[in-house]
Coordinates of C-alpha atoms and ligand atoms in Angstrom, one line a residue:
M1332 CA -9.9 -9.0 75.2
G1333 CA -10.3 -5.3 74.4
L1334 CA -6.9 -5.1 72.8
S1335 CA -7.5 -8.0 70.5
R1336 CA -10.7 -6.4 69.2
K1337 CA -9.1 -3.0 68.8
Y1338 CA -6.3 -4.2 66.6
A1339 CA -8.5 -6.7 64.8
N1340 CA -10.7 -3.8 63.6
T1341 CA -7.7 -2.0 62.2
I1342 CA -6.1 -4.9 60.4
T1343 CA -8.9 -6.8 58.8
Q1344 CA -10.7 -4.2 56.8
G1345 CA -11.2 -5.3 53.2
P1346 CA -9.8 -8.2 51.3
T1347 CA -6.1 -8.7 51.5
P1348 CA -3.7 -10.2 48.9
A1349 CA -2.6 -12.7 51.5
D1350 CA -6.2 -13.8 52.1
V1351 CA -7.1 -14.3 48.4
A1352 CA -3.8 -15.9 47.4
R1353 CA -4.4 -19.3 45.9
A1354 CA -1.6 -20.9 47.8
P1355 CA 0.6 -19.5 50.6
G1356 CA 4.2 -18.5 49.9
L1357 CA 5.5 -20.9 52.5
P1358 CA 4.3 -24.3 53.6
Y1359 CA 3.4 -24.9 57.3
P1360 CA 6.4 -24.9 59.5
S1361 CA 7.5 -27.8 61.7
G1362 CA 8.3 -27.5 65.4
W1363 CA 6.5 -26.0 68.4
S1364 CA 3.5 -23.7 68.2
A1365 CA 1.9 -21.8 71.1
L1366 CA -1.8 -22.6 71.4
A1367 CA -2.8 -21.0 74.8
F1368 CA -1.5 -19.2 77.8
S1369 CA -1.2 -21.4 80.8
D1370 CA -3.8 -19.4 82.8
E1371 CA -6.4 -20.0 80.1
L1372 CA -6.2 -23.7 81.0
R1373 CA -7.4 -24.1 84.6
P1374 CA -7.6 -27.6 85.9
G1375 CA -10.7 -29.3 84.4
T1376 CA -10.7 -26.9 81.3
V1377 CA -11.1 -28.3 77.8
L1378 CA -10.2 -25.9 74.9
T1379 CA -10.2 -26.2 71.1
R1380 CA -7.6 -24.3 69.3
P1381 CA -6.8 -24.0 65.5
L1382 CA -3.4 -25.2 64.2
L1383 CA -2.2 -25.9 60.7
G1384 CA -5.7 -26.2 59.3
E1385 CA -7.0 -28.6 62.0
D1386 CA -8.3 -28.3 65.5
V1387 CA -6.3 -29.4 68.5
V1388 CA -8.0 -30.1 71.8
L1389 CA -6.1 -29.1 74.9
Y1390 CA -7.1 -30.0 78.5
R1391 CA -5.7 -29.7 81.9
L1392 CA -6.0 -32.6 84.4
R1393 CA -7.1 -31.8 87.9
T1394 CA -3.6 -32.9 88.9
G1395 CA -2.1 -30.1 86.8
G1396 CA -0.7 -31.7 83.7
V1397 CA -1.7 -30.5 80.2
R1398 CA -2.7 -32.9 77.4
A1399 CA -3.1 -32.1 73.7
V1400 CA -5.0 -34.5 71.3
R1401 CA -6.4 -34.6 67.8
P1402 CA -10.0 -33.6 68.0
Y1403 CA -11.9 -36.7 67.0
C1404 CA -13.0 -39.4 69.4
P1405 CA -11.6 -42.8 68.2
H1406 CA -15.0 -44.4 68.8
L1407 CA -17.3 -42.6 66.3
G1408 CA -15.6 -39.3 65.7
A1409 CA -17.4 -36.8 68.0
H1410 CA -15.4 -33.6 68.5
L1411 CA -13.6 -33.8 71.8
G1412 CA -13.7 -30.1 72.3
L1413 CA -17.2 -30.8 73.5
A1414 CA -15.9 -33.3 76.1
G1415 CA -15.6 -32.7 79.8
L1416 CA -13.3 -34.0 82.5
D1417 CA -14.4 -36.5 85.1
G1418 CA -11.6 -36.4 87.6
D1419 CA -8.6 -36.8 85.2
D1420 CA -10.5 -38.8 82.6
L1421 CA -11.7 -37.0 79.4
V1422 CA -15.3 -38.1 78.7
C1423 CA -16.7 -37.9 75.2
P1424 CA -20.2 -36.4 75.1
F1425 CA -21.6 -38.9 72.5
H1426 CA -21.4 -42.3 74.1
S1427 CA -19.5 -41.4 77.3
F1428 CA -16.3 -43.3 76.5
A1429 CA -13.7 -42.1 79.0
F1430 CA -10.0 -41.7 78.4
G1431 CA -7.4 -41.8 81.1
P1432 CA -4.4 -39.4 81.6
D1433 CA -2.3 -41.7 79.4
G1434 CA -5.0 -41.4 76.6
S1435 CA -6.2 -45.0 76.8
C1436 CA -9.9 -45.8 76.8
V1437 CA -10.7 -46.8 80.4
R1438 CA -14.5 -47.3 80.2
T1439 CA -17.6 -46.9 78.0
G1440 CA -20.9 -45.3 78.7
Y1441 CA -22.5 -48.8 78.6
G1442 CA -20.5 -50.3 81.5
T1443 CA -18.9 -52.8 79.0
P1444 CA -15.2 -53.5 78.6
P1445 CA -13.4 -50.6 76.9
P1446 CA -12.0 -51.2 73.4
K1447 CA -8.4 -50.6 72.6
A1448 CA -9.0 -47.1 71.3
P1449 CA -6.5 -44.5 72.6
L1450 CA -6.7 -40.8 72.0
D1451 CA -4.4 -39.5 69.3
A1452 CA -2.0 -37.6 71.5
I1453 CA 0.1 -34.6 70.4
P1454 CA 3.4 -33.7 72.2
V1455 CA 2.8 -30.8 74.5
H1456 CA 5.2 -28.6 76.4
E1457 CA 4.2 -26.0 78.9
V1458 CA 6.9 -23.3 79.5
N1459 CA 7.1 -19.6 80.2
G1460 CA 3.4 -19.3 80.8
A1461 CA 2.3 -20.8 77.5
V1462 CA 1.3 -24.2 76.2
F1463 CA 3.2 -25.3 73.0
V1464 CA 2.4 -28.3 70.9
W1465 CA 4.6 -30.1 68.4
R1466 CA 3.9 -30.9 64.8
H1467 CA 6.5 -32.1 62.3
H1468 CA 6.1 -32.5 58.5
D1469 CA 7.7 -36.0 58.6
G1470 CA 6.1 -37.1 61.9
R1471 CA 9.4 -36.7 63.9
E1472 CA 9.1 -36.6 67.7
P1473 CA 10.3 -33.5 69.5
D1474 CA 14.1 -33.2 69.4
W1475 CA 14.4 -29.8 70.9
R1476 CA 12.6 -27.6 73.4
I1477 CA 12.0 -24.0 74.3
P1478 CA 13.9 -23.4 77.5
A1479 CA 12.5 -21.8 80.6
W1480 CA 13.1 -18.0 80.5
R1481 CA 13.7 -16.9 84.1
A1482 CA 12.3 -13.4 83.3
I1483 CA 8.8 -14.7 83.0
A1484 CA 8.6 -18.4 83.8
G1485 CA 6.2 -18.9 86.7
L1486 CA 5.6 -15.2 87.1
P1487 CA 2.5 -13.2 86.3
T1488 CA 2.4 -11.5 82.9
R1489 CA 0.0 -9.4 80.9
H1490 CA -0.9 -11.1 77.6
V1491 CA -3.0 -10.8 74.5
T1492 CA -3.9 -12.9 71.4
W1493 CA -4.4 -11.5 67.9
E1494 CA -5.4 -13.1 64.6
M1495 CA -4.5 -11.9 61.1
A1496 CA -3.3 -13.0 57.6
G1497 CA 0.3 -13.8 57.3
N1498 CA 2.9 -16.5 57.9
V1499 CA 4.8 -17.0 61.1
Q1500 CA 8.3 -16.9 59.6
E1501 CA 7.8 -13.2 58.9
V1502 CA 7.1 -12.5 62.6
I1503 CA 10.3 -14.2 63.6
E1504 CA 12.2 -12.6 60.7
N1505 CA 11.1 -9.2 62.1
S1506 CA 13.8 -9.5 64.8
V1507 CA 16.6 -9.5 62.2
D1508 CA 15.0 -6.9 59.9
I1509 CA 17.1 -4.2 61.4
G1510 CA 16.1 -1.5 58.8
H1511 CA 12.4 -1.5 59.7
F1512 CA 12.9 -0.5 63.4
A1513 CA 13.5 3.1 62.3
T1514 CA 11.2 3.3 59.3
L1515 CA 8.2 1.5 60.8
H1516 CA 8.6 1.5 64.6
G1517 CA 10.0 5.0 65.0
W1518 CA 13.3 4.2 66.7
V1519 CA 15.9 6.9 66.0
R1520 CA 18.5 4.3 65.2
A1521 CA 19.0 0.5 65.5
E1522 CA 22.2 -1.4 64.8
L1523 CA 23.5 -4.9 65.5
G1524 CA 25.8 -5.0 68.6
A1525 CA 27.3 -8.3 67.3
P1526 CA 26.8 -10.7 64.4
I1527 CA 23.6 -12.8 64.8
A1528 CA 24.5 -16.1 66.4
Y1529 CA 22.6 -19.1 64.9
E1530 CA 22.4 -22.4 66.6
E1531 CA 20.6 -25.5 65.3
T1532 CA 17.1 -24.4 66.4
N1533 CA 17.7 -21.0 68.0
F1534 CA 19.4 -17.7 67.4
H1535 CA 20.4 -14.6 69.3
V1536 CA 20.2 -10.9 68.2
S1537 CA 21.9 -8.2 70.2
M1538 CA 20.9 -4.6 69.2
R1539 CA 22.0 -1.1 70.2
V1540 CA 19.1 1.2 69.9
R1541 CA 18.5 5.0 70.2
E1542 CA 15.0 6.0 71.0
S1543 CA 13.3 9.3 71.6
A1544 CA 10.2 10.4 73.5
P1545 CA 8.4 13.7 74.0
L1546 CA 9.8 15.8 76.9
I1547 CA 12.6 13.2 77.5
G1548 CA 14.6 13.5 74.3
E1549 CA 16.8 10.7 73.0
F1550 CA 18.1 7.8 75.1
D1551 CA 19.8 4.5 74.7
V1552 CA 18.1 1.1 74.8
E1553 CA 19.8 -2.3 74.8
V1554 CA 17.8 -5.1 73.1
E1555 CA 18.6 -8.8 73.4
V1556 CA 16.4 -11.2 71.5
D1557 CA 16.4 -15.0 71.5
G1558 CA 14.5 -16.8 68.8
Y1559 CA 13.4 -20.4 69.2
G1560 CA 12.4 -22.1 66.0
L1561 CA 9.6 -20.3 64.2
A1562 CA 7.7 -20.5 67.4
C1563 CA 8.8 -17.8 69.8
L1564 CA 10.8 -14.6 70.3
Q1565 CA 11.9 -13.5 73.7
A1566 CA 13.1 -9.9 73.8
E1567 CA 14.7 -8.2 76.8
I1568 CA 14.5 -4.4 76.3
H1569 CA 16.6 -2.6 78.8
T1570 CA 16.6 1.2 79.2
P1571 CA 19.5 1.9 81.6
R1572 CA 18.6 5.6 82.1
F1573 CA 15.2 4.7 83.7
G1574 CA 16.3 1.4 85.3
L1575 CA 13.6 -0.3 83.2
R1576 CA 13.5 -3.8 81.8
M1577 CA 10.6 -5.0 79.6
Y1578 CA 10.4 -8.7 78.8
T1579 CA 8.3 -9.5 75.8
Q1580 CA 7.6 -13.0 74.5
V1581 CA 6.0 -13.1 71.1
M1582 CA 4.6 -16.4 69.8
P1583 CA 3.2 -16.7 66.2
T1584 CA 1.1 -19.8 65.3
A1585 CA 0.1 -20.9 61.9
I1586 CA -3.6 -21.8 62.0
A1587 CA -4.5 -22.1 58.3
P1588 CA -2.9 -21.2 54.9
N1589 CA -1.8 -17.6 55.2
R1590 CA -3.5 -17.2 58.5
M1591 CA -1.9 -16.9 62.0
Q1592 CA -2.6 -16.2 65.6
L1593 CA -0.1 -14.1 67.5
R1594 CA 0.3 -14.3 71.2
Q1595 CA 2.3 -11.8 73.3
A1596 CA 3.2 -11.8 77.0
N1597 CA 4.9 -8.9 78.8
R1598 CA 6.5 -8.3 82.2
V1599 CA 8.2 -5.2 83.5
T1600 CA 10.8 -4.7 86.2
V1601 CA 12.3 -1.5 87.6
T1602 CA 15.7 -1.4 89.3
E1603 CA 15.4 -0.6 93.0
P1604 CA 16.7 2.9 93.9
S1605 CA 20.0 3.0 95.8
W1606 CA 19.3 6.2 97.7
S1607 CA 16.9 4.6 100.1
T1608 CA 16.7 1.9 102.8
P1609 CA 16.1 -1.6 101.3
G1610 CA 12.5 -1.8 102.7
L1611 CA 11.5 1.6 101.3
A1612 CA 13.3 0.9 98.0
R1613 CA 11.2 -2.3 97.6
T1614 CA 7.9 -0.5 98.3
V1615 CA 8.7 2.4 95.9
T1616 CA 9.8 0.0 93.2
R1617 CA 6.7 -2.1 93.6
A1618 CA 4.5 1.0 93.3
V1619 CA 6.4 2.3 90.3
T1620 CA 6.2 -1.1 88.6
R1621 CA 2.5 -1.4 89.2
A1622 CA 1.9 2.1 87.8
L1623 CA 4.0 1.5 84.7
E1624 CA 2.8 -2.1 83.9
W1625 CA -0.4 -1.2 82.0
P1626 CA 0.8 1.8 80.0
L1627 CA 4.0 -0.1 79.1
F1628 CA 2.0 -3.2 78.1
R1629 CA -0.2 -1.0 75.9
S1630 CA 2.8 0.7 74.3
S1631 CA 4.5 -2.7 73.7
C1632 CA 1.3 -3.9 72.0
A1633 CA 1.2 -0.8 69.9
F1634 CA 4.8 -1.4 69.0
T1635 CA 4.0 -5.0 67.8
A1636 CA 0.9 -3.8 66.1
A1637 CA 2.8 -1.4 63.9
D1638 CA 3.7 -4.6 61.9
F1639 CA 0.1 -5.9 61.7
P1640 CA -1.0 -4.1 58.5
I1641 CA 2.3 -5.0 56.9
W1642 CA 2.0 -8.8 57.8
H1643 CA -1.7 -8.8 57.1
H1644 CA -1.4 -7.5 53.5
K1645 CA 2.1 -8.5 52.4
R1646 CA 3.2 -11.5 50.4
Y1647 CA 6.3 -13.6 51.1
Q1648 CA 8.9 -12.0 48.8
Q1649 CA 11.4 -14.6 47.7
P1650 CA 14.0 -13.8 46.7
P1651 CA 14.0 -10.4 48.4
R1652 CA 15.9 -7.6 46.7
L1653 CA 18.0 -6.4 49.6
G1654 CA 20.1 -3.2 49.7
P1655 CA 22.6 -1.5 52.1
G1656 CA 20.9 -0.8 55.4
D1657 CA 18.9 -4.0 55.5
G1658 CA 19.5 -6.5 58.2
P1659 CA 21.0 -9.9 57.4
I1660 CA 17.7 -11.3 56.2
G1661 CA 19.3 -13.8 53.7
A1662 CA 21.2 -15.6 56.5
F1663 CA 18.0 -15.8 58.5
R1664 CA 16.0 -17.3 55.7
H1665 CA 18.8 -19.8 55.1
W1666 CA 18.6 -20.9 58.8
A1667 CA 14.7 -21.0 58.7
R1668 CA 14.6 -23.5 55.8
K1669 CA 15.3 -26.4 58.2
F1670 CA 11.7 -26.0 59.6
Y1671 CA 10.1 -26.9 56.2
P1672 CA 10.0 -29.8 53.9
A1673 CA 12.8 -29.0 51.4
E1674 CA 10.8 -29.5 48.2
G1675 CA 7.9 -27.5 49.7
V1676 CA 9.9 -24.3 49.9
E1677 CA 11.5 -24.7 46.5
S1678 CA 8.4 -25.3 44.6
R1679 CA 6.2 -22.7 46.4
S1680 CA 8.8 -20.0 45.9
A1681 CA 8.8 -20.6 42.1
A1682 CA 5.0 -20.8 42.0
H1683 CA 4.6 -17.7 44.1
A1684 CA 6.9 -15.7 41.8
D1685 CA 4.7 -16.8 38.8
R1686 CA 1.5 -15.9 40.5
S1687 CA 2.7 -12.5 41.5
L1688 CA 2.5 -11.5 37.8
E1689 CA -1.1 -12.6 37.4
R1690 CA -2.1 -10.9 40.6
A1691 CA -0.4 -7.6 40.1
A1692 CA -3.6 -5.6 39.3
P1693 CA -5.9 -6.8 42.1
E1694 CA -3.1 -6.5 44.6
R1695 CA -2.8 -2.7 43.9
V1696 CA -6.6 -2.3 44.2
N1697 CA -6.6 -4.1 47.6
S1698 CA -3.6 -2.4 49.0
P1699 CA -3.8 -1.0 52.6
G1700 CA -5.5 2.3 52.7
G1701 CA -6.4 2.0 49.0
Ligands
FES2470 S1 -18.0 -40.8 69.6 FE1 -17.0 -40.5 71.4 S2 -17.9 -42.0 72.7 FE2 -18.8 -42.3 70.8
FE2_2471 FE1 8.5 -5.0 63.7

């Protein structure tokens, strides 16, 4: 992944305050986390992915379904990321115990009756071209889901994975940090079109944006963002003047304390011109879309990447000292608390505030560009 490497080089130079912190500013969040894009998991593929300080093993059955399991074989603990599939059975490489699609042990490598030793399954949900798994701090089973997004579900996207320091809440919070769109991302102006609507596990942001580009000048953009848990942002970015819609799904995943992977998928559509016959309009639109796809994907990645040095080096500032011009960050943080164990957020915020005094000097030394 060329793009991954390119941005990784720019964001991981030198030690960072987030990397050297003795404890993260927030505990691990509960809910769904994206671990792979669907097309990374062809039938028969076994993948190991990091999540919350552990490995998760994902595999796709020949018949299409995806399974997620804890990584250690219940027999003697071999890592199942080394396993292979025999038909729809996952076969451990150590003693060839095989596990059926329901996770139960169906045979041993000795031809003897299999023990009662099922795989430790993790709830998995494949939607919008990505594979999400569920972890909850109190062991609760999934009680909500990320819905199918018609704009990209089942359709080809361009996508990329990055890794950096930081916590996933700050990625989701970015969508309500209205102030930073002008100061960091270069938009001329961004304002909320309506108050942010919070539901139990999702929220919606409607933004009116003014952008400018060389030779073109200023133009309006409508941005609609749906957030699902601390797992996923889906942004529809509509530029009426060019008949252009960009659909961007951003999925941050906590992989270790203060460390995250970030996945992004994009799709572009162009409105068919009305001045031509339907057949010609379709051909022209297809050609224009194809020509725009790659440059727009790169520019969308560059837009996201403007936040990388910030996330990679920042600390979680709680409480924040907000002023006029800021987005409604306090309300977002209040909503986000439901994804953490209550006592975890309280005690870490206090501890973090104390530590910030001790770490003031090295933080300045290690600041970006310093
Ligand atoms: S450890 Fe997996 S079969 Fe023995
Ligand atoms: Fe941002």
